[in-house]
mmCIF file of C-alpha atoms in Angstrom:
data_model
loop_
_atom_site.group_PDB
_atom_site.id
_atom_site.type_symbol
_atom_site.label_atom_id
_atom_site.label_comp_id
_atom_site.label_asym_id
_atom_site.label_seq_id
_atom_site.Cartn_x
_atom_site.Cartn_y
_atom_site.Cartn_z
ATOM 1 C CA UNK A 1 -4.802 -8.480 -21.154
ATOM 2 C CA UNK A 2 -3.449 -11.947 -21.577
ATOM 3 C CA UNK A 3 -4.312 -14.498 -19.302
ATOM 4 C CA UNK A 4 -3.287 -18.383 -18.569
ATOM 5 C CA UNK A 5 -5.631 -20.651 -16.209
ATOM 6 C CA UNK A 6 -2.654 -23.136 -15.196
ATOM 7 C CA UNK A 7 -2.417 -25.056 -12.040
ATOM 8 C CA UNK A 8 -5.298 -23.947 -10.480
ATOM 9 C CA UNK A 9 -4.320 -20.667 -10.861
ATOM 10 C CA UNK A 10 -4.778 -17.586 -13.236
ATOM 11 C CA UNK A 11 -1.607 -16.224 -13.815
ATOM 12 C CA UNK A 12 -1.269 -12.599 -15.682
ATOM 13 C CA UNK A 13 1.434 -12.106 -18.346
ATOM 14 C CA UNK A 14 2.866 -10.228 -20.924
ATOM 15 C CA UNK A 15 4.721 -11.331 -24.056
ATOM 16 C CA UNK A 16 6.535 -9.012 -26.025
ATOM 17 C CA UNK A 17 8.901 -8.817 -28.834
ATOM 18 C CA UNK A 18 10.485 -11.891 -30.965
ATOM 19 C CA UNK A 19 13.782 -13.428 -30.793
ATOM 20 C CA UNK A 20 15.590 -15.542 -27.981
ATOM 21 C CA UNK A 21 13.165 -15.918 -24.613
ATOM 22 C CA UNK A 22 14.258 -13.995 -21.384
ATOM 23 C CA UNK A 23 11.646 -14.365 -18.540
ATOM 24 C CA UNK A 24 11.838 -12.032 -15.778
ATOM 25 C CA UNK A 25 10.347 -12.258 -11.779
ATOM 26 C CA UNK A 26 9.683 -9.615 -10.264
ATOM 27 C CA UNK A 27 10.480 -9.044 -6.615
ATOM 28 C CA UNK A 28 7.748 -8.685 -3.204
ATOM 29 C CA UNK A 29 5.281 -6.389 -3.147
ATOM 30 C CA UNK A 30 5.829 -6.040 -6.682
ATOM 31 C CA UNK A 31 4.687 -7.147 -10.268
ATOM 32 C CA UNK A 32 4.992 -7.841 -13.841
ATOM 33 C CA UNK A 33 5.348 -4.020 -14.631
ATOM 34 C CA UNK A 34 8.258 -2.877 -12.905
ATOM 35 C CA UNK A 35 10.280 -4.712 -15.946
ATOM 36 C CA UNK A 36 8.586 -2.366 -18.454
ATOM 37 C CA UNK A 37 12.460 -0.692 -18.910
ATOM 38 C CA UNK A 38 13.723 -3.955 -19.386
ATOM 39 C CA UNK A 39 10.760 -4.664 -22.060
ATOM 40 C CA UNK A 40 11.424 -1.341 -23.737
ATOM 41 C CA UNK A 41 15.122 -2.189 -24.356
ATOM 42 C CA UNK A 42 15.237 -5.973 -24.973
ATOM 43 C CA UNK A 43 11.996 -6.557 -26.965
ATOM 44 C CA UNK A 44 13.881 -4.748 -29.856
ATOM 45 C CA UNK A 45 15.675 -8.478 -30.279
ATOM 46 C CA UNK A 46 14.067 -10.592 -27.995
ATOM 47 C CA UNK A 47 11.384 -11.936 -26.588
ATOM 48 C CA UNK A 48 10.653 -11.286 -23.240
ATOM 49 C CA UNK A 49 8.238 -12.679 -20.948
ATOM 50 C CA UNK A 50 7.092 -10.835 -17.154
ATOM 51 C CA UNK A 51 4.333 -11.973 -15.411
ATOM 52 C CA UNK A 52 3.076 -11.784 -11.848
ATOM 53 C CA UNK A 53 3.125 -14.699 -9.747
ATOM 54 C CA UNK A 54 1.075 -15.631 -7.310
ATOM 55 C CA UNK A 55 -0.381 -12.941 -4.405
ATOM 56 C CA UNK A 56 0.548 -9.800 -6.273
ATOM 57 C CA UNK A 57 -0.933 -8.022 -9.742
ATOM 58 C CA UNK A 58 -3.682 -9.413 -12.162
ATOM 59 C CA UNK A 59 -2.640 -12.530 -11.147
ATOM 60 C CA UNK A 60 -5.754 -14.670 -9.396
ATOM 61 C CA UNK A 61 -4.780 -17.754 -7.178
ATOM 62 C CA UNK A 62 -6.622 -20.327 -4.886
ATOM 63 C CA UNK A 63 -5.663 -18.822 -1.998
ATOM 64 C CA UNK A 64 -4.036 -21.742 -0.862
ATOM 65 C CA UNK A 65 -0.586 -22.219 0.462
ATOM 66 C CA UNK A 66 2.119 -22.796 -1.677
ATOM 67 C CA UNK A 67 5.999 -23.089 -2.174
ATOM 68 C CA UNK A 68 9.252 -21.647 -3.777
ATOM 69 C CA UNK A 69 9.167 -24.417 -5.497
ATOM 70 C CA UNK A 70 6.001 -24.588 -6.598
ATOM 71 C CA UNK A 71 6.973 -20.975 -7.697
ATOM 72 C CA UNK A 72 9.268 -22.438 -10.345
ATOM 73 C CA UNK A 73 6.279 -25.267 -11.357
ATOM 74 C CA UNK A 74 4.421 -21.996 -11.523
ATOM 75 C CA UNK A 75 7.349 -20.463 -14.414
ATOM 76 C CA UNK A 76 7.495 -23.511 -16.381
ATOM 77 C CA UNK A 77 3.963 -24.256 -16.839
ATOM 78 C CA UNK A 78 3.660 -20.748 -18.138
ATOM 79 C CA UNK A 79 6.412 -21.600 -20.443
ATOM 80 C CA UNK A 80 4.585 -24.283 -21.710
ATOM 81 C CA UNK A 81 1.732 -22.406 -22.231
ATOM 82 C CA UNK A 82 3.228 -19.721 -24.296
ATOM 83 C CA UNK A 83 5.967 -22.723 -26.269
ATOM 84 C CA UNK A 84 8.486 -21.634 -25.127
ATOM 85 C CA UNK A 85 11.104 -24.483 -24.864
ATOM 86 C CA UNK A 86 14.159 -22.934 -23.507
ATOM 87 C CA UNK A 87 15.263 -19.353 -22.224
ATOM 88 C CA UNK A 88 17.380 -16.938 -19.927
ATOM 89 C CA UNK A 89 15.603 -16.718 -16.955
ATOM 90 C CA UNK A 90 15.798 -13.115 -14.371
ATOM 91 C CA UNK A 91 14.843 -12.160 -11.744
ATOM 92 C CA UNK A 92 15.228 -9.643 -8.694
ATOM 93 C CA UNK A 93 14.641 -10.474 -5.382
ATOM 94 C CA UNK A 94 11.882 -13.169 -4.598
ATOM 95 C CA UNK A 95 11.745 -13.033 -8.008
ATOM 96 C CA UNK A 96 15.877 -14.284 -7.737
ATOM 97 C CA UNK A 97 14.962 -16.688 -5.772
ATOM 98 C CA UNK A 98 12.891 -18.275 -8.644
ATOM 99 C CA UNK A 99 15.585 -17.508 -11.054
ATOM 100 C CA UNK A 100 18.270 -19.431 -9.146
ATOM 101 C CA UNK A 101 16.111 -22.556 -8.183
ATOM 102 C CA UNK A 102 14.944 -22.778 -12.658
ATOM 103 C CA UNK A 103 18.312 -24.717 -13.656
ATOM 104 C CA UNK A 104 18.521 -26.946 -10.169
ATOM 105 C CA UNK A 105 14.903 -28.537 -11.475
ATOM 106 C CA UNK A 106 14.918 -28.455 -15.311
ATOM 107 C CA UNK A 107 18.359 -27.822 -15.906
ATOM 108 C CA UNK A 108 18.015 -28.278 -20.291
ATOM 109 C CA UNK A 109 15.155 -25.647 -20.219
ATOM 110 C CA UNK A 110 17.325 -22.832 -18.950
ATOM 111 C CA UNK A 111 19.880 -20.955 -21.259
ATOM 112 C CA UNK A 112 21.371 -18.607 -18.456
ATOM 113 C CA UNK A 113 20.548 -17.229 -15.457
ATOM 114 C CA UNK A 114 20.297 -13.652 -14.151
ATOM 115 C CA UNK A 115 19.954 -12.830 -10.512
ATOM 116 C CA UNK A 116 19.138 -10.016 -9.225
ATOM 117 C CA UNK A 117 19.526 -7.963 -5.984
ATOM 118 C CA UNK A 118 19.295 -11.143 -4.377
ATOM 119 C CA UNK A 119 20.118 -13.563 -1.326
ATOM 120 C CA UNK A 120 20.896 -17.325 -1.392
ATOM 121 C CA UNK A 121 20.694 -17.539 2.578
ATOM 122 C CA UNK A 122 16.953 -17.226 3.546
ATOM 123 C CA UNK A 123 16.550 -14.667 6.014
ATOM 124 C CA UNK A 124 18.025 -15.073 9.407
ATOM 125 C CA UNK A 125 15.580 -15.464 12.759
ATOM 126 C CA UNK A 126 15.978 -11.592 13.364
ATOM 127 C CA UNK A 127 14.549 -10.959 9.909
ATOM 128 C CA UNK A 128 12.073 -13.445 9.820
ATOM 129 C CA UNK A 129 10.405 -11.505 13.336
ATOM 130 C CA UNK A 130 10.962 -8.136 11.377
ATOM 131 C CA UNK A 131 9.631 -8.519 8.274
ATOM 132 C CA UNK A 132 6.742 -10.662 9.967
ATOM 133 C CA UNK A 133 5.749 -7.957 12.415
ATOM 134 C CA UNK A 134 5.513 -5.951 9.500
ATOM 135 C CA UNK A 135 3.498 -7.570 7.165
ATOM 136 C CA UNK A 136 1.174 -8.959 9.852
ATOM 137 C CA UNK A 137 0.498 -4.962 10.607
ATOM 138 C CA UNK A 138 0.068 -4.681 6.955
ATOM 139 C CA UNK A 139 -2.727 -7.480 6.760
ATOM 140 C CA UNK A 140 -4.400 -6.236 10.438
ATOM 141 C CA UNK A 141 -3.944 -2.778 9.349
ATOM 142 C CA UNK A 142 -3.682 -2.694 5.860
ATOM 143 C CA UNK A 143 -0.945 -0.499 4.072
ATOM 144 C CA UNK A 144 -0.975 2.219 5.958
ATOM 145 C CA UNK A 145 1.511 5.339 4.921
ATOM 146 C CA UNK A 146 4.066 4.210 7.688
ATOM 147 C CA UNK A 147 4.950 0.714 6.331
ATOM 148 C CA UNK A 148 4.268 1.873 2.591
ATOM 149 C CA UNK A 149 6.817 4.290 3.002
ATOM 150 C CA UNK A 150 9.085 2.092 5.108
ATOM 151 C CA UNK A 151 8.927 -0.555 2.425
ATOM 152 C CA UNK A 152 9.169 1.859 -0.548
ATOM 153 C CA UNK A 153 12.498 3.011 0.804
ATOM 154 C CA UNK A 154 13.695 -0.844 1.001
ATOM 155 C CA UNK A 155 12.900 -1.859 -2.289
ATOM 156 C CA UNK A 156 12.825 1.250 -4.480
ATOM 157 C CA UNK A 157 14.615 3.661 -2.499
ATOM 158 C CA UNK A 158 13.756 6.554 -5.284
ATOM 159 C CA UNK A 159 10.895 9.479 -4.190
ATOM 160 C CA UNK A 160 8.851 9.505 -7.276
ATOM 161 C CA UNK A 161 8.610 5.627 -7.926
ATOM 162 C CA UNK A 162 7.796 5.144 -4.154
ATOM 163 C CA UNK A 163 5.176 7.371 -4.529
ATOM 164 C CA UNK A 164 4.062 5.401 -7.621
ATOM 165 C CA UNK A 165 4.061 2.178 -5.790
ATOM 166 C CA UNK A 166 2.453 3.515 -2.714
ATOM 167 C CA UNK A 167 -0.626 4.355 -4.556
ATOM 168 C CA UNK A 168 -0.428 0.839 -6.052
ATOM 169 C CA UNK A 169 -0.044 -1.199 -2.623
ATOM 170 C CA UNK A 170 -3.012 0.933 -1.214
ATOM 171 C CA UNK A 171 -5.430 -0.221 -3.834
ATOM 172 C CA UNK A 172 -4.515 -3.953 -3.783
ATOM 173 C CA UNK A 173 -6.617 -5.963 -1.436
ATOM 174 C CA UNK A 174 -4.725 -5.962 2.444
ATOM 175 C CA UNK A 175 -4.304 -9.888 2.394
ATOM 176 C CA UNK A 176 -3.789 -10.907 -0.790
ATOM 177 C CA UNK A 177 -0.614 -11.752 -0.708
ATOM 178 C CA UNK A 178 -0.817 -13.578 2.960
ATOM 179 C CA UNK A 179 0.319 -16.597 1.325
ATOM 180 C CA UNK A 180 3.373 -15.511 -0.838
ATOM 181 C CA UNK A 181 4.744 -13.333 2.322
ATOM 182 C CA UNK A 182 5.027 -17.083 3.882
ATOM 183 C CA UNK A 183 7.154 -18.068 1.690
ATOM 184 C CA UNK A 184 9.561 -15.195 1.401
ATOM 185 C CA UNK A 185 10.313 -14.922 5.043
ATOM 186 C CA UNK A 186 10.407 -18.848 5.285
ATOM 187 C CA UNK A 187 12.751 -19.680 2.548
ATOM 188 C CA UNK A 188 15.064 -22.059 2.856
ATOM 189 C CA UNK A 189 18.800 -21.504 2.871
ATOM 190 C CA UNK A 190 19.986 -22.655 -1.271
ATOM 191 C CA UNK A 191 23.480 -22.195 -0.804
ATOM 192 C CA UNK A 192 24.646 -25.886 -0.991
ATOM 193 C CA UNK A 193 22.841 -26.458 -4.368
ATOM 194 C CA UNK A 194 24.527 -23.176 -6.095
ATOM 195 C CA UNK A 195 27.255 -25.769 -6.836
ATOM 196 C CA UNK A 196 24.721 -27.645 -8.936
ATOM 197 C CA UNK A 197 24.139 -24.943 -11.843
ATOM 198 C CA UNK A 198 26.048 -24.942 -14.733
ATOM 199 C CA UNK A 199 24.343 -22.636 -17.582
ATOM 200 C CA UNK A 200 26.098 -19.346 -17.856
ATOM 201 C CA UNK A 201 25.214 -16.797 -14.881
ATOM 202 C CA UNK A 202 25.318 -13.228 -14.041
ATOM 203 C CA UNK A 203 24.565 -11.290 -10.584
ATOM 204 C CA UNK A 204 23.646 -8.013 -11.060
ATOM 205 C CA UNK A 205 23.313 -6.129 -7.398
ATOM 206 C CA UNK A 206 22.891 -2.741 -7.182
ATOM 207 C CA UNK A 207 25.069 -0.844 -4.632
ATOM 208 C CA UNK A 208 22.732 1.021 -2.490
ATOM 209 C CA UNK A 209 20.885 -1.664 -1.917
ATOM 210 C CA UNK A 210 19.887 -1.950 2.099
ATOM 211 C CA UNK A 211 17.581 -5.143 1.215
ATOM 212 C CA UNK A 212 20.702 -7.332 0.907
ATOM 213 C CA UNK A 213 24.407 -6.497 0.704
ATOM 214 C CA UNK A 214 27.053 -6.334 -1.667
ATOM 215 C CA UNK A 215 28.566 -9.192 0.091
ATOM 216 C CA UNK A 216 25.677 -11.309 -0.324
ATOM 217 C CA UNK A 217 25.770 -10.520 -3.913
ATOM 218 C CA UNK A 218 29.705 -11.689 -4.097
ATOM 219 C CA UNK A 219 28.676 -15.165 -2.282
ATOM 220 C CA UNK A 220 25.960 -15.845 -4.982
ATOM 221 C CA UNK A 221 28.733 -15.428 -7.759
ATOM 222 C CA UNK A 222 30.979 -17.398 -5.704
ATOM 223 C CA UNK A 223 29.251 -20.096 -5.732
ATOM 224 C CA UNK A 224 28.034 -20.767 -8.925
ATOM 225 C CA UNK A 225 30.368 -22.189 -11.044
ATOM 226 C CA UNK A 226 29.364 -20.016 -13.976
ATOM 227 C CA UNK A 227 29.348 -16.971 -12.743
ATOM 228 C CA UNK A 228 32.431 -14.312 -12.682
ATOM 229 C CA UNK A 229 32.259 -11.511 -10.338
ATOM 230 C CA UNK A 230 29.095 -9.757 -9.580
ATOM 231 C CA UNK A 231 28.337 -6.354 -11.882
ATOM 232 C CA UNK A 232 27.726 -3.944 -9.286
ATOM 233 C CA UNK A 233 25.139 -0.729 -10.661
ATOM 234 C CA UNK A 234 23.932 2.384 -9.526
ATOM 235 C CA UNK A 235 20.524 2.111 -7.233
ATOM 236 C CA UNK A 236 19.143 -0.023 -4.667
ATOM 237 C CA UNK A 237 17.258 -2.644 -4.348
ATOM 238 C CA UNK A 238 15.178 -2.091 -7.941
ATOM 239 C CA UNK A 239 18.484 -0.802 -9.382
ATOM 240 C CA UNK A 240 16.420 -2.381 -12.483
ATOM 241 C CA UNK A 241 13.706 0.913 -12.352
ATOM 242 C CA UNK A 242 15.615 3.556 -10.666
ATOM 243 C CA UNK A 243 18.598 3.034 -13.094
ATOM 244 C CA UNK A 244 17.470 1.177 -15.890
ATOM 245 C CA UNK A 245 20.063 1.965 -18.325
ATOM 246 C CA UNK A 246 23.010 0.735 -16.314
ATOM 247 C CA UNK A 247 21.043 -2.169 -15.564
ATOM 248 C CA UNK A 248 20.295 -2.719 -18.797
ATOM 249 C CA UNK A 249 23.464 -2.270 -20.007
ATOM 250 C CA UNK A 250 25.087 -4.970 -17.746
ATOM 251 C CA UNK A 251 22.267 -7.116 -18.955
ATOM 252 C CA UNK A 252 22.845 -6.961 -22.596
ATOM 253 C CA UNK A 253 26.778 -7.308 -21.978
ATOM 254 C CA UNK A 254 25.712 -10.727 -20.512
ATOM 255 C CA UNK A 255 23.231 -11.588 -23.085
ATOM 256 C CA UNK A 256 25.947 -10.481 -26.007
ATOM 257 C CA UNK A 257 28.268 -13.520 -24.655
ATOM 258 C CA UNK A 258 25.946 -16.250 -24.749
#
């Protein structure tokens, strides 16, 4: 399994296929392999990168606190790593929150951007205390069936892939991703930089998602100069697994125009 010691971290990553570069970031809770669809499809005639950043998967950190931005330093040291100068960079989720902040700090190293199932906002106060009573029972309690299934029907939404990741959650470590929870629920509100991107952009959203709305979805394209209307697909939150070939259909439409 391929690792990369980079700063002060050990971050777990696969690299597949040859061609142009598309990175993907995954979403909370989540990791590297809930892109495998995506890999299956796009590594025909690309080359595409997932890897899981720091609290969740192989990945090994410091266990010190960290940023959204340090996130991104996080994406384009591993870039470095593996050469690669310049790509399309996706992501769902926390993972679009990554994606979106790539081309605000090295603007000539990103080719296009895909967001996915995202928000621009940060959370409001409301679902800051939510999400934080929850995940403070999950690192008191660890993840017990309750949240697990609570959280599998916000992010996957499907029966046999919740089952899947519930298994997962309940062999990972109860506080390893104490840090990275931080910085979800604190984010900070990037709506008055979407202005400031100007490679090509797609949002992808799908429309059972009860994460975030369609209408969040339709502010993200607003605001980015680049970007036409949202492509709305079957599926929730992780359209991207429970309906992988729409999703990856609306990805290589995008892909085909750059």
């Amino acid at each position: 399994m391929p690792f990369a010691d980079l700063r002060n971290q050990r971050f777990h990553y696969e690299d597949t296929g040859a061609g142009p570069a598309i990175v993907f970031s995954h979403g909370i809770l989540m990791d590297h392999s809930m892109w495998a669809a995506q890999v299956a499809e796009l590594s025909t005639d690309h080359r595409v990168v997932t890897w899981d950043w720091r609290g969740f998967g192989q990945t090994e950190t410091d266990g010190e606190p960290f940023s959204i931005w340090d996130q991104v330093d996080d994406l384009f040291a591993l870039l470095d790593h593996l050469g690669i100068d310049r790509c399309v960079v996706a992501g769902m989720s926390h993972g679009g929150y990554i994606t979106m902040r790539a081309p605000l700090l090295a603007p000539d190293r990103v080719r296009a951007i895909i967001p996915m199932n995202t928000n621009s906002a940060g959370l409001s106060a409301e679902e800051q205390a939510g999400y934080r009573q929850m995940f403070d029972q999950w690192m008191t309690d660890g993840p017990t069936d309750e949240l697990c299934d609570t959280f599998g029907h916000i992010i996957i939404g499907d029966p046999e892939l919740n089952a899947v990741w519930k298994r997962r959650w309940q062999e990972q470590p109860k506080d390893k991703m104490r840090e990275a929870i931080t910085v979800t629920i604190e984010l900070d509100d990037l709506r008055p930089r979407l202005s400031e991107i100007t490679c090509p952009a797609v949002v992808i959203h799908g429309v059972d998602d009860v994460a975030f709305s369609q209408d969040q979805a339709r502010e993200i394209a607003r605001l980015i100069p680049t970007s036409g209307d949202p492509v709305f697909v079957p599926g929730g939150h992780a359209a991207c697994m429970s309906h992988p070939c729409e999703t990856n259909t609306a990805i290589r439409e995008f892909l085909a125009g750059l």
